[in-house]
XYZ file of C-alpha atoms in Angstrom:
584
model
C -32.974 3.550 -6.961
C -31.162 0.114 -7.097
C -29.820 -1.381 -3.973
C -25.929 -1.195 -3.136
C -25.253 -4.845 -2.754
C -22.232 -6.128 -1.013
C -22.755 -9.738 -1.934
C -20.580 -12.918 -1.253
C -19.343 -13.208 -4.539
C -17.486 -9.738 -4.106
C -16.453 -9.828 -0.505
C -16.118 -13.452 0.546
C -16.357 -12.565 4.373
C -16.568 -14.841 7.398
C -19.015 -12.801 9.315
C -22.693 -13.039 8.510
C -23.785 -10.398 5.953
C -26.594 -8.098 7.054
C -26.368 -5.636 4.412
C -29.013 -4.758 1.699
C -30.332 -8.204 1.593
C -27.073 -10.337 1.751
C -27.801 -12.028 5.046
C -26.168 -15.466 4.430
C -23.035 -16.772 6.151
C -20.173 -17.309 3.899
C -17.634 -19.902 4.517
C -13.972 -18.971 3.528
C -12.777 -20.700 0.538
C -9.327 -21.836 0.768
C -7.714 -22.283 -2.703
C -10.604 -20.250 -4.265
C -9.407 -17.879 -6.776
C -10.090 -14.101 -6.864
C -13.757 -13.367 -6.979
C -15.080 -11.812 -10.022
C -15.414 -7.758 -10.170
C -19.051 -6.372 -9.833
C -20.345 -3.237 -11.292
C -22.335 -1.101 -9.022
C -24.402 1.965 -10.526
C -26.107 3.892 -7.697
C -26.324 3.306 -4.182
C -29.182 3.373 -1.634
C -29.718 6.504 0.012
C -26.345 7.311 1.917
C -27.967 7.811 5.423
C -29.805 4.334 5.043
C -26.451 2.960 3.898
C -24.530 4.325 6.949
C -27.142 3.036 9.211
C -26.915 -0.372 7.543
C -23.072 -0.207 7.895
C -23.486 0.760 11.619
C -25.867 -2.159 12.175
C -23.518 -4.625 10.321
C -20.727 -3.707 12.410
C -22.644 -4.161 15.673
C -24.011 -7.522 14.518
C -20.571 -8.448 13.555
C -19.183 -7.876 17.066
C -20.723 -11.255 17.991
C -19.692 -13.283 15.161
C -16.837 -15.805 16.084
C -13.848 -16.134 13.835
C -13.940 -19.159 11.595
C -10.567 -20.459 11.488
C -8.553 -19.759 14.627
C -4.746 -21.217 14.826
C -4.112 -23.954 17.163
C -3.569 -22.831 20.936
C 0.087 -22.005 21.721
C 1.775 -23.911 24.373
C 2.186 -22.463 27.819
C 5.658 -21.401 27.267
C 5.149 -19.987 23.641
C 4.671 -16.194 23.225
C 2.358 -15.933 20.260
C 1.397 -12.781 18.483
C -1.977 -13.078 16.193
C -2.670 -10.400 13.586
C -5.784 -9.856 11.585
C -4.805 -8.288 8.115
C -7.138 -6.791 5.753
C -5.908 -8.824 2.936
C -8.043 -11.446 1.661
C -5.109 -13.767 1.027
C -1.696 -14.519 2.326
C 0.791 -12.288 0.718
C 3.348 -13.902 -1.694
C 6.088 -15.566 0.501
C 8.890 -15.803 -2.320
C 10.422 -12.633 -1.675
C 8.549 -9.623 -3.397
C 5.162 -9.483 -1.434
C 1.885 -8.627 -2.974
C -1.142 -7.269 -1.308
C 0.399 -3.773 -1.226
C 2.083 -2.142 1.806
C 0.342 -4.451 4.166
C 1.873 -7.559 2.333
C 5.400 -5.874 2.545
C 4.901 -5.018 6.269
C 3.625 -8.363 7.372
C 5.286 -10.761 5.022
C 7.928 -9.215 2.944
C 9.798 -7.745 5.667
C 9.199 -10.435 8.151
C 10.984 -13.012 6.016
C 13.237 -10.829 4.104
C 15.589 -7.755 3.991
C 16.705 -5.248 1.681
C 20.081 -3.586 1.188
C 18.809 -0.202 2.404
C 16.036 -0.616 5.137
C 13.515 1.566 6.934
C 14.089 2.693 10.541
C 10.766 1.967 12.037
C 11.816 2.477 15.624
C 10.230 6.075 16.242
C 6.813 7.205 16.860
C 7.832 11.098 16.822
C 9.529 11.468 13.450
C 8.967 10.098 9.842
C 10.849 6.824 8.922
C 14.169 7.314 7.446
C 16.463 5.059 5.567
C 19.197 3.070 7.331
C 21.779 0.412 6.473
C 20.311 -3.128 5.911
C 22.080 -5.892 3.954
C 24.374 -3.266 2.882
C 26.392 -1.295 5.559
C 27.259 1.680 3.158
C 26.543 2.743 -0.194
C 27.709 5.901 -2.479
C 27.454 7.064 -5.879
C 30.303 8.174 -8.202
C 31.004 11.814 -8.708
C 31.611 11.762 -12.417
C 28.471 10.305 -13.666
C 26.146 10.169 -10.768
C 24.892 6.782 -12.245
C 27.319 4.166 -10.576
C 26.136 3.026 -7.144
C 28.709 0.891 -4.901
C 27.225 -1.283 -2.140
C 29.282 -2.804 0.591
C 27.708 -5.873 2.035
C 27.184 -6.906 5.633
C 29.430 -9.615 6.718
C 27.935 -12.723 8.561
C 24.366 -12.749 7.321
C 22.784 -16.017 6.847
C 19.594 -16.945 5.297
C 17.369 -19.113 6.814
C 18.510 -22.181 5.418
C 22.073 -21.473 6.683
C 23.526 -20.358 3.332
C 25.522 -17.223 3.203
C 24.538 -13.943 1.932
C 26.964 -12.365 -0.631
C 27.410 -10.550 -3.710
C 26.530 -13.660 -5.691
C 23.235 -13.697 -3.844
C 22.476 -10.037 -4.812
C 23.194 -10.641 -8.373
C 21.107 -13.923 -8.596
C 18.315 -11.969 -7.042
C 18.602 -9.160 -9.477
C 18.484 -11.601 -12.307
C 15.500 -13.120 -11.030
C 13.737 -9.829 -11.450
C 15.244 -8.402 -14.497
C 16.872 -11.091 -16.514
C 13.936 -12.834 -18.267
C 16.234 -15.780 -19.920
C 17.728 -16.528 -16.368
C 16.691 -19.976 -15.007
C 15.470 -18.251 -11.591
C 13.433 -15.556 -13.355
C 9.868 -15.143 -11.600
C 7.401 -13.041 -13.388
C 5.209 -12.806 -10.143
C 7.990 -11.141 -8.191
C 9.073 -9.134 -11.067
C 5.410 -7.696 -11.536
C 5.666 -6.758 -7.717
C 9.001 -5.185 -7.945
C 8.843 -3.586 -11.618
C 8.615 0.020 -10.245
C 11.834 -0.662 -7.870
C 14.304 -1.732 -10.641
C 12.932 0.095 -13.860
C 15.753 2.438 -13.517
C 18.548 -0.191 -13.278
C 20.714 -0.542 -16.247
C 23.232 -2.990 -15.277
C 24.824 -4.677 -12.212
C 27.898 -6.603 -11.183
C 29.832 -8.215 -8.526
C 32.931 -6.555 -7.714
C 34.209 -8.826 -5.039
C 32.439 -11.294 -2.525
C 30.967 -8.541 -0.467
C 30.770 -5.566 -2.717
C 28.145 -5.031 -5.634
C 28.049 -2.255 -8.232
C 24.657 -1.094 -9.472
C 24.541 1.375 -12.572
C 21.245 3.262 -13.230
C 19.969 4.391 -16.870
C 20.192 8.160 -15.967
C 21.480 9.890 -12.790
C 18.832 9.245 -10.141
C 19.060 10.886 -6.600
C 16.040 8.829 -5.375
C 17.509 5.615 -6.284
C 18.406 4.504 -2.629
C 14.533 4.718 -1.883
C 13.843 2.395 -4.913
C 16.552 -0.331 -4.028
C 14.953 -0.414 -0.560
C 11.918 -2.159 -2.072
C 14.003 -5.107 -3.342
C 14.562 -7.960 -1.005
C 16.762 -10.974 -1.139
C 15.556 -14.811 -1.586
C 18.023 -17.777 -0.920
C 19.506 -19.340 -4.045
C 20.380 -22.508 -2.159
C 16.654 -23.046 -1.179
C 15.611 -22.393 -4.711
C 17.772 -25.178 -5.940
C 16.698 -27.408 -2.907
C 13.151 -27.228 -4.242
C 13.780 -28.057 -7.660
C 14.233 -24.734 -9.054
C 10.528 -24.144 -8.663
C 9.113 -20.850 -7.153
C 5.778 -22.469 -6.370
C 7.599 -24.941 -4.159
C 9.922 -22.155 -2.654
C 6.663 -20.230 -1.683
C 5.982 -23.351 0.658
C 9.566 -23.278 2.231
C 10.603 -19.790 1.757
C 14.145 -18.805 2.888
C 15.186 -15.241 3.445
C 17.465 -13.345 5.821
C 14.625 -11.627 7.775
C 13.573 -11.978 11.587
C 10.877 -14.410 10.918
C 10.844 -17.874 9.477
C 7.573 -19.181 7.645
C 6.629 -22.470 9.233
C 2.975 -22.915 7.946
C 0.657 -21.378 5.195
C -2.983 -21.985 4.399
C -4.026 -19.831 1.215
C -6.648 -17.245 1.809
C -6.567 -18.242 5.657
C -3.345 -17.651 7.421
C 0.411 -17.919 7.838
C 2.571 -18.744 10.713
C 6.009 -17.604 11.261
C 8.560 -18.550 13.847
C 11.235 -16.221 15.607
C 14.525 -16.261 13.996
C 16.907 -16.629 17.042
C 19.865 -16.120 14.686
C 18.830 -12.868 13.009
C 21.889 -10.779 12.124
C 20.578 -7.745 14.130
C 20.324 -8.619 17.746
C 18.179 -5.541 18.465
C 15.511 -6.855 16.271
C 15.476 -10.590 17.291
C 11.584 -10.974 17.652
C 10.165 -10.851 21.354
C 7.451 -13.235 20.268
C 8.001 -16.898 19.195
C 5.353 -17.140 16.841
C 3.806 -14.563 14.563
C 0.296 -15.678 13.093
C -1.179 -13.461 10.234
C -4.857 -14.138 9.417
C -6.797 -13.019 6.327
C -9.809 -10.875 7.574
C -10.775 -8.590 4.888
C -13.886 -7.689 6.508
C -13.630 -5.010 9.241
C -16.361 -6.583 11.461
C -14.861 -9.883 11.457
C -11.555 -8.343 12.525
C -13.325 -6.566 15.422
C -15.301 -9.524 16.724
C -11.848 -11.588 16.598
C -10.136 -8.965 18.723
C -13.076 -8.784 21.137
C -13.224 -12.365 21.548
C -9.537 -12.745 22.165
C -9.067 -14.611 18.866
C -6.373 -12.091 17.723
C -4.172 -9.590 19.410
C -3.720 -6.904 16.772
C -5.919 -5.791 14.036
C -5.584 -3.424 11.128
C -8.057 -0.726 10.321
C -10.723 -1.114 12.846
C -14.097 0.301 11.715
C -14.882 3.608 13.101
C -18.229 2.755 14.268
C -16.600 -0.103 16.492
C -13.787 1.991 18.076
C -16.011 3.141 21.180
C -16.940 -0.370 21.842
C -13.258 -1.445 21.650
C -12.023 1.302 23.795
C -14.911 0.127 26.398
C -13.651 -3.290 26.390
C -10.169 -2.199 27.467
C -8.561 -2.479 23.894
C -5.720 0.013 22.512
C -6.690 2.137 19.781
C -3.268 3.344 18.303
C -3.085 6.072 15.669
C -0.422 8.137 14.093
C 0.269 10.433 10.902
C 2.038 8.765 8.202
C 2.480 9.584 4.399
C -0.896 8.458 3.233
C -3.371 9.920 0.715
C -6.669 8.365 -0.177
C -7.256 9.576 -3.727
C -8.795 8.894 -6.975
C -6.253 8.358 -9.538
C -7.746 9.719 -12.808
C -7.387 8.513 -16.375
C -6.270 10.857 -19.275
C -7.574 8.471 -21.942
C -9.178 10.188 -24.954
C -12.949 9.427 -23.812
C -12.225 10.326 -20.180
C -14.348 13.240 -18.686
C -11.104 13.898 -16.623
C -9.089 15.307 -19.554
C -10.749 18.695 -18.937
C -9.087 20.329 -15.879
C -12.490 22.133 -15.079
C -14.177 18.611 -14.379
C -11.174 17.552 -12.143
C -11.257 20.760 -10.229
C -14.967 20.346 -9.989
C -14.674 16.819 -8.582
C -12.214 18.206 -5.830
C -14.502 20.978 -4.883
C -17.592 18.477 -4.642
C -16.232 16.708 -1.788
C -17.527 17.248 1.825
C -13.854 16.114 3.363
C -14.863 17.520 6.966
C -17.993 15.519 6.897
C -16.067 12.427 5.653
C -13.712 12.912 8.397
C -16.303 13.067 10.969
C -18.237 9.933 9.480
C -14.745 8.225 9.932
C -14.781 8.957 13.777
C -11.979 11.576 13.358
C -9.511 8.794 12.103
C -8.595 10.888 9.048
C -7.896 14.721 8.144
C -8.902 16.359 4.900
C -6.392 16.530 2.191
C -5.528 19.623 0.134
C -3.124 18.007 -2.295
C -1.036 14.909 -2.567
C 1.148 15.820 0.508
C 0.054 17.393 3.717
C 0.358 20.921 4.604
C 3.416 21.804 6.389
C 5.334 19.055 4.195
C 8.502 20.408 2.686
C 7.189 19.427 -0.782
C 3.659 21.091 -0.251
C 4.826 24.389 -2.090
C 2.313 27.042 -2.959
C -0.599 25.827 -4.967
C -3.079 28.664 -6.225
C -5.921 26.129 -6.449
C -7.693 25.641 -3.014
C -9.093 22.257 -2.443
C -12.170 22.528 -0.330
C -15.995 21.911 -0.114
C -17.585 24.243 -2.556
C -20.387 22.509 -4.376
C -21.555 25.691 -5.945
C -18.283 26.404 -7.490
C -18.053 22.815 -8.460
C -21.540 23.082 -10.515
C -20.430 26.279 -12.127
C -17.126 24.431 -13.295
C -19.289 21.326 -14.502
C -21.568 23.733 -16.452
C -18.728 25.304 -18.274
C -17.377 21.923 -19.261
C -20.850 21.015 -20.670
C -22.174 18.779 -17.907
C -25.287 19.316 -15.549
C -27.870 17.137 -13.644
C -29.672 16.314 -16.883
C -26.577 15.895 -18.806
C -24.180 14.231 -16.247
C -20.619 13.455 -16.691
C -20.774 9.495 -16.584
C -17.810 8.153 -14.811
C -16.669 4.722 -13.449
C -14.141 4.144 -10.694
C -12.576 0.880 -9.783
C -12.813 0.612 -6.142
C -11.872 -2.331 -3.652
C -13.643 -4.182 -0.905
C -10.469 -3.685 1.619
C -6.794 -3.414 1.358
C -3.742 -1.801 2.578
C -4.304 1.921 3.260
C -7.666 1.419 1.910
C -9.412 2.499 5.127
C -13.242 1.827 4.897
C -13.538 1.821 1.053
C -17.040 0.910 0.383
C -18.893 3.280 2.732
C -16.399 6.105 1.903
C -16.851 5.574 -1.749
C -20.534 5.809 -1.391
C -20.234 8.897 0.668
C -18.299 10.357 -2.343
C -20.570 9.108 -4.935
C -23.490 11.285 -3.313
C -21.268 14.355 -3.438
C -20.109 13.780 -6.924
C -23.608 12.955 -8.126
C -24.869 16.286 -6.584
C -22.706 18.571 -8.840
C -23.215 16.890 -12.148
C -21.497 13.476 -12.382
C -23.080 9.964 -12.522
C -20.699 7.703 -10.707
C -20.658 3.928 -11.198
C -18.509 1.428 -9.336
C -16.434 -1.648 -10.448
C -16.038 -3.345 -6.962
C -13.102 -5.884 -6.804
C -10.692 -7.479 -4.346
C -7.548 -5.383 -3.274
C -5.028 -7.310 -5.313
C -7.203 -7.331 -8.293
C -7.225 -3.340 -8.215
C -3.475 -3.210 -7.691
C -3.339 -5.425 -10.939
C -5.287 -2.890 -12.810
C -3.087 -0.059 -11.447
C 0.212 -1.894 -12.307
C -1.187 -2.228 -15.809
C -2.183 1.505 -16.530
C -5.267 3.306 -17.627
C -4.347 2.824 -21.503
C -4.215 -0.897 -20.919
C -6.939 -3.310 -22.090
C -7.227 -4.635 -18.455
C -8.488 -1.197 -17.440
C -10.796 -0.295 -20.205
C -13.878 1.508 -19.207
C -12.437 2.646 -15.832
C -12.204 6.442 -15.656
C -10.239 6.404 -12.487
C -9.294 3.970 -9.589
C -9.426 4.401 -5.633
C -5.885 3.062 -5.048
C -4.683 4.509 -1.566
C -1.092 6.004 -2.159
C 2.022 7.036 -0.262
C 4.577 9.701 -0.388
C 7.511 8.186 1.532
C 9.861 9.151 -1.132
C 10.056 11.576 -3.927
C 9.531 8.863 -6.535
C 6.516 7.245 -5.276
C 4.979 10.307 -3.969
C 5.618 13.099 -6.753
C 7.663 11.959 -9.710
C 6.400 8.595 -10.332
C 2.717 9.681 -10.758
C 3.281 12.652 -12.904
C 6.322 12.381 -15.389
C 5.394 11.181 -18.869
C 8.280 8.598 -19.057
C 6.985 6.948 -15.733
C 3.972 5.568 -16.924
C 3.362 1.780 -16.051
C 5.384 -0.491 -15.988
C 8.227 2.082 -15.638
C 6.422 4.305 -12.964
C 3.236 4.935 -11.066
C 1.496 7.337 -13.820
C -1.573 5.356 -14.061
C -3.625 7.745 -15.871
C -0.883 8.769 -18.427
C -0.866 12.474 -17.150
C 1.559 14.200 -19.421
C 2.906 17.916 -19.100
C 6.267 19.364 -20.585
C 6.718 21.756 -17.561
C 6.233 18.949 -15.007
C 8.583 16.534 -17.007
C 11.388 19.369 -17.018
C 11.072 19.985 -13.388
C 10.801 16.101 -12.626
C 14.145 15.471 -14.311
C 15.787 18.515 -12.363
C 14.559 16.766 -9.116
C 15.988 13.460 -10.324
C 19.383 15.118 -10.731
C 19.571 17.190 -7.469
C 21.556 15.221 -4.934
C 21.216 17.872 -2.302
C 18.123 16.911 -0.327
C 17.138 20.559 0.713
C 17.525 21.692 -2.996
C 15.580 18.730 -4.266
C 12.787 19.627 -1.499
C 12.467 22.895 -3.214
C 12.111 21.376 -6.700
C 9.490 19.023 -5.526
C 7.516 21.919 -3.765
C 7.246 23.598 -7.143
C 6.154 20.381 -8.682
C 3.580 19.820 -5.944
C 2.058 23.143 -6.254
C 1.572 22.899 -10.030
C -0.005 19.327 -9.721
C -2.604 20.710 -7.387
C -3.351 23.644 -9.524
C -3.741 21.100 -12.525
C -5.886 18.849 -10.122
C -4.429 15.864 -11.611
C -6.009 13.586 -9.055
C -9.052 13.688 -6.622
C -7.492 14.007 -3.351
C -9.774 13.278 -0.218
C -8.277 12.277 3.068
C -4.942 11.457 4.826
C -5.437 8.237 6.959
C -4.581 8.375 10.680
C -3.479 4.607 10.399
C -5.652 3.261 13.266
C -4.838 -0.150 14.887
C -6.679 -2.203 17.493
C -4.419 -4.173 20.036
C -5.520 -6.193 22.751
C -4.926 -4.907 26.308
C -1.986 -7.256 27.003
C -0.142 -6.501 23.919
C 3.274 -4.691 24.646
C 6.108 -3.200 22.714
C 4.545 -1.735 19.648
C 5.787 1.594 18.429
C 3.631 2.709 15.447
C 6.129 4.295 13.067
C 5.111 7.255 10.707
C 5.158 4.847 7.993
C 3.332 2.372 5.751
C 5.647 -0.388 7.199
C 5.778 -1.553 10.733
C 8.138 -3.430 12.756
C 6.479 -6.366 14.965
C 9.636 -7.510 16.208
C 9.376 -5.697 19.537
C 5.807 -6.791 20.332
C 4.783 -9.410 22.506
C 1.567 -10.404 24.433
C 1.913 -10.247 28.309
C -0.086 -13.054 29.286
């Protein structure tokens, strides 16, 4: 059996590699392009692999971080964060790197018309006024949305935020012949603005946006669009690459320094328009640490104060060292999104159900140190959208083998499938050992699983392209963590035929007339409780059709130093770092 090699050209970690023969230290490569993807067929025996992972984590605890920022002055309050991202998220407005890029860069430098209330640990995050103080849809067509803008908001460069700035920013995303059109930002925001038909300025502080069809979930979509300064874009020569070095938004943090593939340093915006969210720290340092052992080592050696996704094997050591391990439920699912291309084995519902029955979710949750809960669908049980599915997702390998045999597959004639997976990333948890665990499960019931390993942003690029695109040729699925914070991203966008990329999130091109009809009904149901009923009916049918392979819900662990104060972990993919400081 071939070794499962996590080699430097795939991972580019800063910690020393001790897994399966890759034992040489690798220096970070500022300015390097994305590493090549690497196909991996079969892993080493899973128990040996897990032993290697544990040894690697323990060894990594002693590894110093290669690129710490300059020490703070005595009076300066600095918060240092170890991200899972391999590169600094885009700074021009619409951040890349998934939810992590948005929470650390997008929502630090910028604001949206409608924002998320991230102040509560006890209840799910909800929408609240942002750069718009109020909004409404017309009664006649249910397509014309009017937004009243907040008075007195300034961009970091001192220019005012108004209706002209809103129109200018929508042009940068939708109007390809505008001088400020930015393909990079448009790619990141495409699934937020796909439903917009037109927009216009009503007066200096009022804008009107018309959707293509009645859309009850539009407020959620517009919350994903943030606003960059037109004045700064002019100052830097109408060049987005130059703007990225000196970005100007309306957010609570201001970028001071950026080193690609290494770190970004942000300063407190003392003049932020919301006094309650003026940062408690003077400086926020965001460090790229895609390797989990490097993040752990940095926290233990006091080179960072806050890390994303600590590895389960390191949690006891972190706790023993006085670190805070913070968890909370949030709208997260760790799935495999499946392709419905003509040559995909997953076109057969028996194969899809078999894959869902093959996975030992309880065992995987235990392997993850209790930092995940088994999934039985897209959303968790008890959620208003869960509904009444008749297909029970559980661990039943014998039933899975029976379904595979009915579909024409067995151990001698396996269903050969290839999944695109990442080395790290926002919501990806511990993707490499988790994928090997599942590879063992699937192979045991009649699959032959192969992985194509890549960096997170490369995987996200394939997700945005869709299963039918040339970029994803040969992939039968992608392991792309997903959210369900709103009806569109959680239910409708992944299942409606018309919402295939770039219009929506239906990566695999799943299509079902009954689901489409219910989806349109949900889109035009403006009463939230009635809409919940429609969404619950859809979810029950999606589970019965096993449109994806659903694995676990993450508990979103973070590691904080013992002196970190003020952090409230919201039930959201996004988090607010403005109340956080280090009590020295």
